Amino acid sequence: MYASALILHSLLRWAVVGLAVLALVRAFTGKDSSWSSADETPRRWLPIAVTVQFVLGLLLYGLWSPLTTAAMADMKIAMKDATLRFWAVEHITVMVIALALVHIGGARARKAATPASKRGAMRVFFGLATVLMLWGIPWVSRPLLRLSGSE
């Protein structure tokens, strides 16, 4: 189960990153034009994709990952080890904040009265969330395309 979830979590990040980039492109290029389905699609799907990714990550974090299991066994030692600290504290903290920002931004854009204010909400909240997600993705220590469940 761990290997399959890890592969899926790794692959799903590309859908999340792609939707985040698409949402930002739509938010920055639309200006005062009318709101279209091309604008609504990333506004609607980014929060869903991030939530699915987050739930899968929680399962890895809480149930299946040997790294977080090791970290939780002795947090004092884990906090001194950069790799264990990243997985036990930093990654999940950044992603919880990004999840919140994506949901707030999606709700604000949905409720905004004008296309310009919808795009403004997307620029601010999705932009901050995207920066955090890109920072929180372990680019250096993990393969860009994981097709096996090994650490």
Coordinates of N, CA and C in Angstrom, one line a residue:
M1 N 0.8 -1.2 0.0 CA 0.0 0.0 0.0 C 0.9 1.3 0.0
Y2 N 1.9 1.2 0.8 CA 2.8 2.4 0.9 C 3.4 2.8 -0.5
A3 N 3.9 1.8 -1.2 CA 4.6 2.0 -2.5 C 3.6 2.6 -3.5
S4 N 2.4 2.1 -3.5 CA 1.4 2.6 -4.5 C 1.0 4.0 -4.1
A5 N 0.8 4.3 -2.8 CA 0.4 5.6 -2.4 C 1.5 6.6 -2.7
L6 N 2.7 6.2 -2.5 CA 3.8 7.1 -2.7 C 4.0 7.4 -4.2
I7 N 3.8 6.4 -5.1 CA 3.8 6.7 -6.5 C 2.7 7.6 -6.9
L8 N 1.5 7.4 -6.4 CA 0.4 8.2 -6.8 C 0.6 9.6 -6.3
H9 N 1.0 9.8 -5.1 CA 1.3 11.1 -4.5 C 2.3 11.8 -5.3
S10 N 3.4 11.1 -5.8 CA 4.4 11.8 -6.6 C 3.9 12.2 -7.9
L11 N 3.1 11.4 -8.5 CA 2.5 11.7 -9.9 C 1.5 12.8 -9.8
L12 N 0.6 12.7 -8.7 CA -0.4 13.7 -8.6 C 0.1 15.1 -8.4
R13 N 1.3 15.2 -7.9 CA 1.9 16.6 -7.7 C 1.9 17.4 -9.0
W14 N 2.1 16.6 -10.1 CA 2.2 17.3 -11.4 C 0.8 17.9 -11.8
A15 N -0.2 17.2 -11.5 CA -1.6 17.7 -11.8 C -1.8 19.0 -10.9
V16 N -1.4 18.9 -9.7 CA -1.5 20.1 -8.8 C -0.7 21.3 -9.3
V17 N 0.6 21.0 -9.7 CA 1.4 22.1 -10.2 C 0.9 22.6 -11.5
G18 N 0.5 21.8 -12.4 CA -0.1 22.2 -13.7 C -1.4 23.0 -13.5
L19 N -2.3 22.6 -12.6 CA -3.5 23.4 -12.3 C -3.2 24.7 -11.7
A20 N -2.2 24.7 -10.8 CA -1.8 26.0 -10.2 C -1.2 27.0 -11.2
V21 N -0.4 26.5 -12.1 CA 0.2 27.3 -13.1 C -0.9 27.8 -14.0
L22 N -1.8 26.9 -14.4 CA -2.9 27.3 -15.3 C -3.8 28.4 -14.6
A23 N -4.1 28.2 -13.3 CA -4.9 29.2 -12.6 C -4.2 30.5 -12.6
L24 N -2.9 30.5 -12.4 CA -2.2 31.8 -12.3 C -2.1 32.5 -13.7
V25 N -1.9 31.7 -14.7 CA -1.9 32.2 -16.1 C -3.3 32.9 -16.3
R26 N -4.4 32.2 -16.0 CA -5.7 32.8 -16.2 C -5.9 34.0 -15.4
A27 N -5.4 34.0 -14.1 CA -5.6 35.2 -13.3 C -4.8 36.4 -13.7
F28 N -3.6 36.2 -14.3 CA -2.8 37.3 -14.7 C -3.0 37.8 -16.1
T29 N -3.7 37.0 -17.0 CA -3.9 37.4 -18.4 C -5.3 37.8 -18.7
G30 N -6.2 37.6 -17.8 CA -7.6 37.9 -18.1 C -7.9 39.4 -18.0
K31 N -7.3 40.1 -17.2 CA -7.5 41.5 -17.0 C -9.0 41.8 -16.7
D32 N -9.6 42.7 -17.5 CA -11.0 43.0 -17.2 C -12.0 42.3 -18.2
S33 N -11.5 41.3 -18.9 CA -12.5 40.6 -19.7 C -13.5 39.8 -18.9
S34 N -14.5 39.3 -19.6 CA -15.5 38.5 -18.9 C -14.9 37.2 -18.3
W35 N -15.6 36.7 -17.3 CA -15.2 35.4 -16.7 C -15.7 34.3 -17.6
S36 N -14.8 33.4 -17.9 CA -15.2 32.3 -18.8 C -15.0 30.9 -18.2
S37 N -15.4 29.9 -18.9 CA -15.2 28.5 -18.3 C -13.7 28.2 -18.3
A38 N -12.9 28.8 -19.1 CA -11.4 28.7 -19.0 C -10.9 29.3 -17.8
D39 N -11.6 30.3 -17.2 CA -11.2 30.8 -15.9 C -11.7 30.0 -14.8
E40 N -12.9 29.5 -14.9 CA -13.6 28.8 -13.9 C -13.0 27.4 -13.6
T41 N -12.6 26.8 -14.7 CA -12.0 25.4 -14.6 C -10.9 25.3 -13.6
P42 N -9.8 26.1 -13.7 CA -8.8 26.0 -12.7 C -9.2 26.5 -11.3
R43 N -10.1 27.5 -11.3 CA -10.6 27.9 -10.0 C -11.3 26.8 -9.2
R44 N -12.0 26.0 -10.0 CA -12.8 24.9 -9.4 C -11.9 23.7 -9.1
W45 N -11.1 23.3 -10.0 CA -10.3 22.1 -9.9 C -9.1 22.1 -9.0
L46 N -8.4 23.3 -8.9 CA -7.2 23.3 -8.1 C -7.5 23.0 -6.6
P47 N -8.5 23.5 -6.0 CA -8.8 23.1 -4.6 C -9.1 21.6 -4.5
I48 N -9.8 21.1 -5.5 CA -10.1 19.6 -5.4 C -8.8 18.8 -5.5
A49 N -8.0 19.2 -6.5 CA -6.7 18.4 -6.7 C -5.8 18.5 -5.5
V50 N -5.7 19.7 -4.9 CA -4.9 19.9 -3.7 C -5.4 19.1 -2.5
T51 N -6.7 19.1 -2.4 CA -7.3 18.3 -1.3 C -7.1 16.8 -1.5
V52 N -7.2 16.3 -2.7 CA -7.0 14.8 -2.9 C -5.5 14.6 -2.6
Q53 N -4.6 15.4 -3.1 CA -3.2 15.3 -2.8 C -2.9 15.3 -1.3
F54 N -3.6 16.2 -0.6 CA -3.4 16.3 0.8 C -3.8 15.1 1.6
V55 N -5.0 14.6 1.2 CA -5.5 13.4 1.9 C -4.6 12.2 1.7
L56 N -4.1 12.1 0.5 CA -3.1 11.0 0.2 C -1.9 11.2 1.0
G57 N -1.4 12.4 1.1 CA -0.2 12.8 1.9 C -0.4 12.5 3.3
L58 N -1.6 12.8 3.9 CA -1.9 12.4 5.3 C -1.9 11.0 5.5
L59 N -2.4 10.2 4.6 CA -2.3 8.7 4.8 C -0.8 8.3 4.8
L60 N 0.0 8.8 3.9 CA 1.4 8.5 3.9 C 2.0 8.9 5.2
Y61 N 1.7 10.2 5.6 CA 2.3 10.7 6.9 C 1.9 10.0 8.1
G62 N 0.6 9.7 8.2 CA 0.2 9.1 9.5 C 0.2 7.6 9.6
L63 N 0.2 6.9 8.4 CA 0.0 5.4 8.5 C 1.2 4.7 7.8
W64 N 1.7 5.1 6.7 CA 2.5 4.3 5.9 C 4.0 4.6 5.8
S65 N 4.4 5.9 6.0 CA 5.7 6.3 5.7 C 6.7 5.9 6.8
P66 N 7.8 5.1 6.5 CA 8.8 4.8 7.5 C 9.5 6.0 8.0
L67 N 9.6 7.0 7.2 CA 10.3 8.3 7.6 C 9.6 9.0 8.7
T68 N 8.3 9.2 8.6 CA 7.5 9.8 9.6 C 7.4 8.9 10.8
T69 N 7.3 7.6 10.6 CA 7.2 6.7 11.8 C 8.5 6.8 12.6
A70 N 9.6 6.9 11.9 CA 10.9 7.0 12.6 C 11.0 8.4 13.3
A71 N 10.5 9.4 12.7 CA 10.6 10.7 13.3 C 9.7 10.8 14.5
M72 N 8.5 10.3 14.4 CA 7.5 10.3 15.5 C 8.0 9.5 16.7
A73 N 8.8 8.5 16.4 CA 9.4 7.6 17.5 C 10.2 8.5 18.5
D74 N 10.9 9.5 18.0 CA 11.8 10.3 18.8 C 11.9 11.7 18.1
M75 N 11.0 12.6 18.4 CA 11.0 13.9 17.8 C 12.2 14.7 18.1
K76 N 12.8 14.5 19.3 CA 14.0 15.3 19.7 C 15.1 15.0 18.7
I77 N 15.3 13.7 18.4 CA 16.4 13.3 17.4 C 16.0 13.7 16.0
A78 N 14.7 13.6 15.7 CA 14.2 14.0 14.3 C 14.4 15.4 14.0
M79 N 14.3 16.3 15.0 CA 14.4 17.7 14.8 C 15.9 18.1 14.5
K80 N 16.8 17.2 14.9 CA 18.2 17.5 14.6 C 18.7 16.9 13.3
D81 N 17.8 16.1 12.7 CA 18.1 15.5 11.4 C 17.3 16.2 10.3
A82 N 18.0 16.9 9.4 CA 17.3 17.7 8.4 C 16.3 16.9 7.5
T83 N 16.6 15.7 7.2 CA 15.7 14.9 6.4 C 14.4 14.5 7.1
L84 N 14.6 14.0 8.4 CA 13.5 13.7 9.2 C 12.6 14.9 9.5
R85 N 13.3 16.0 9.9 CA 12.6 17.2 10.2 C 11.7 17.7 9.0
F86 N 12.3 17.6 7.8 CA 11.6 18.1 6.6 C 10.3 17.3 6.5
W87 N 10.4 15.9 6.6 CA 9.2 15.1 6.4 C 8.2 15.2 7.6
A88 N 8.7 15.3 8.8 CA 7.9 15.2 10.0 C 7.2 16.6 10.3
V89 N 7.9 17.7 9.9 CA 7.4 19.0 10.3 C 7.2 20.0 9.1
E90 N 8.3 20.2 8.4 CA 8.3 21.3 7.4 C 7.3 21.0 6.2
H91 N 7.4 19.8 5.6 CA 6.6 19.5 4.4 C 5.1 19.6 4.8
I92 N 4.7 19.0 5.8 CA 3.3 19.0 6.1 C 2.8 20.4 6.6
T93 N 3.6 21.1 7.3 CA 3.2 22.5 7.7 C 3.0 23.4 6.5
V94 N 3.9 23.4 5.6 CA 3.8 24.2 4.4 C 2.6 23.8 3.6
M95 N 2.4 22.5 3.4 CA 1.3 22.1 2.6 C -0.1 22.3 3.3
V96 N -0.2 22.3 4.6 CA -1.4 22.7 5.2 C -1.8 24.1 5.0
I97 N -0.8 25.0 5.1 CA -1.0 26.4 4.8 C -1.3 26.6 3.3
A98 N -0.7 25.9 2.4 CA -1.0 26.0 1.0 C -2.4 25.5 0.7
L99 N -2.8 24.5 1.3 CA -4.2 23.9 1.2 C -5.2 25.0 1.7
A100 N -5.0 25.6 2.8 CA -5.9 26.6 3.3 C -5.9 27.8 2.3
L101 N -4.8 28.3 1.8 CA -4.8 29.4 0.9 C -5.5 29.1 -0.4
V102 N -5.4 27.9 -0.9 CA -6.1 27.5 -2.1 C -7.6 27.5 -1.9
H103 N -8.0 27.0 -0.8 CA -9.5 27.0 -0.5 C -10.0 28.4 -0.3
I104 N -9.3 29.2 0.5 CA -9.7 30.6 0.7 C -9.8 31.3 -0.7
G105 N -8.7 31.2 -1.5 CA -8.7 31.8 -2.8 C -9.8 31.4 -3.7
G106 N -10.1 30.1 -3.7 CA -11.2 29.5 -4.5 C -12.5 30.1 -4.1
A107 N -12.7 30.1 -2.8 CA -14.0 30.6 -2.3 C -14.2 32.1 -2.5
R108 N -13.1 32.9 -2.3 CA -13.2 34.3 -2.6 C -13.4 34.6 -4.0
A109 N -12.7 33.9 -4.9 CA -12.9 34.1 -6.3 C -14.4 33.7 -6.7
R110 N -14.9 32.6 -6.2 CA -16.2 32.2 -6.5 C -17.3 33.3 -6.1
K111 N -17.1 33.9 -4.9 CA -18.0 34.8 -4.4 C -17.8 36.3 -4.9
A112 N -16.7 36.5 -5.5 CA -16.4 37.9 -5.9 C -17.4 38.4 -7.0
A113 N -17.7 39.6 -7.0 CA -18.7 40.2 -7.9 C -18.3 40.4 -9.3
T114 N -17.0 40.8 -9.5 CA -16.6 41.1 -10.8 C -15.4 40.2 -11.3
P115 N -15.3 40.0 -12.6 CA -14.1 39.2 -13.1 C -12.8 39.7 -12.6
A116 N -12.6 41.0 -12.5 CA -11.3 41.5 -12.0 C -11.1 41.2 -10.5
S117 N -12.1 41.2 -9.7 CA -11.9 40.8 -8.3 C -11.8 39.3 -8.1
K118 N -12.4 38.5 -9.0 CA -12.2 37.1 -9.0 C -10.7 36.8 -9.3
R119 N -10.2 37.4 -10.4 CA -8.8 37.2 -10.8 C -7.8 37.7 -9.7
G120 N -8.2 38.8 -9.1 CA -7.4 39.3 -8.0 C -7.2 38.3 -6.8
A121 N -8.4 37.7 -6.4 CA -8.3 36.7 -5.4 C -7.5 35.5 -5.8
M122 N -7.6 35.1 -7.0 CA -6.8 34.0 -7.5 C -5.3 34.3 -7.5
R123 N -5.0 35.6 -8.0 CA -3.6 36.0 -8.0 C -3.0 35.9 -6.6
V124 N -3.6 36.5 -5.7 CA -3.1 36.6 -4.3 C -3.0 35.2 -3.7
F125 N -4.2 34.5 -3.5 CA -4.2 33.3 -2.7 C -3.6 32.1 -3.5
F126 N -3.9 32.0 -4.7 CA -3.3 30.9 -5.5 C -1.8 31.1 -5.7
G127 N -1.4 32.4 -5.9 CA 0.0 32.7 -6.0 C 0.8 32.4 -4.8
L128 N 0.3 32.8 -3.6 CA 1.0 32.4 -2.4 C 1.0 30.9 -2.2
A129 N -0.1 30.2 -2.4 CA -0.1 28.8 -2.3 C 0.8 28.1 -3.2
T130 N 0.9 28.6 -4.4 CA 1.8 28.0 -5.4 C 3.3 28.1 -5.0
V131 N 3.6 29.3 -4.5 CA 5.0 29.5 -4.0 C 5.3 28.5 -2.9
L132 N 4.4 28.4 -1.9 CA 4.6 27.5 -0.8 C 4.7 26.1 -1.3
M133 N 3.8 25.7 -2.2 CA 3.8 24.3 -2.6 C 5.1 24.0 -3.4
L134 N 5.6 24.9 -4.2 CA 6.9 24.7 -4.9 C 8.0 24.6 -3.9
W135 N 8.0 25.4 -2.9 CA 9.0 25.4 -1.9 C 8.9 24.0 -1.1
G136 N 7.7 23.6 -0.8 CA 7.6 22.4 0.0 C 7.7 21.0 -0.7
I137 N 7.8 21.1 -2.1 CA 8.0 19.9 -2.8 C 9.5 19.6 -2.7
P138 N 9.9 18.3 -2.4 CA 11.3 18.0 -2.2 C 12.0 17.7 -3.6
W139 N 12.3 18.8 -4.3 CA 12.8 18.7 -5.7 C 14.2 18.0 -5.7
V140 N 15.1 18.4 -4.7 CA 16.4 17.9 -4.8 C 16.6 16.4 -4.3
S141 N 15.9 16.1 -3.2 CA 16.0 14.8 -2.7 C 15.1 13.7 -3.2
R142 N 14.2 14.1 -4.1 CA 13.3 13.1 -4.7 C 13.3 13.2 -6.2
P143 N 13.0 12.1 -6.8 CA 12.9 12.1 -8.3 C 11.8 12.9 -8.8
L144 N 11.9 13.5 -10.0 CA 10.8 14.3 -10.5 C 9.7 13.4 -11.0
L145 N 9.9 12.2 -11.3 CA 8.9 11.2 -11.7 C 9.2 9.9 -11.0
R146 N 8.4 9.7 -10.0 CA 8.6 8.5 -9.2 C 7.8 7.4 -9.7
L147 N 8.4 6.3 -10.1 CA 7.7 5.1 -10.7 C 7.9 3.9 -9.8
S148 N 8.5 4.1 -8.7 CA 8.7 3.0 -7.7 C 8.4 3.5 -6.3
G149 N 8.1 2.6 -5.4 CA 7.8 3.1 -4.1 C 8.9 3.2 -3.1
S150 N 10.1 3.1 -3.6 CA 11.3 3.2 -2.7 C 11.6 4.6 -2.3
E151 N 12.2 4.8 -1.1 CA 12.5 6.1 -0.6 C 13.7 6.6 -1.3

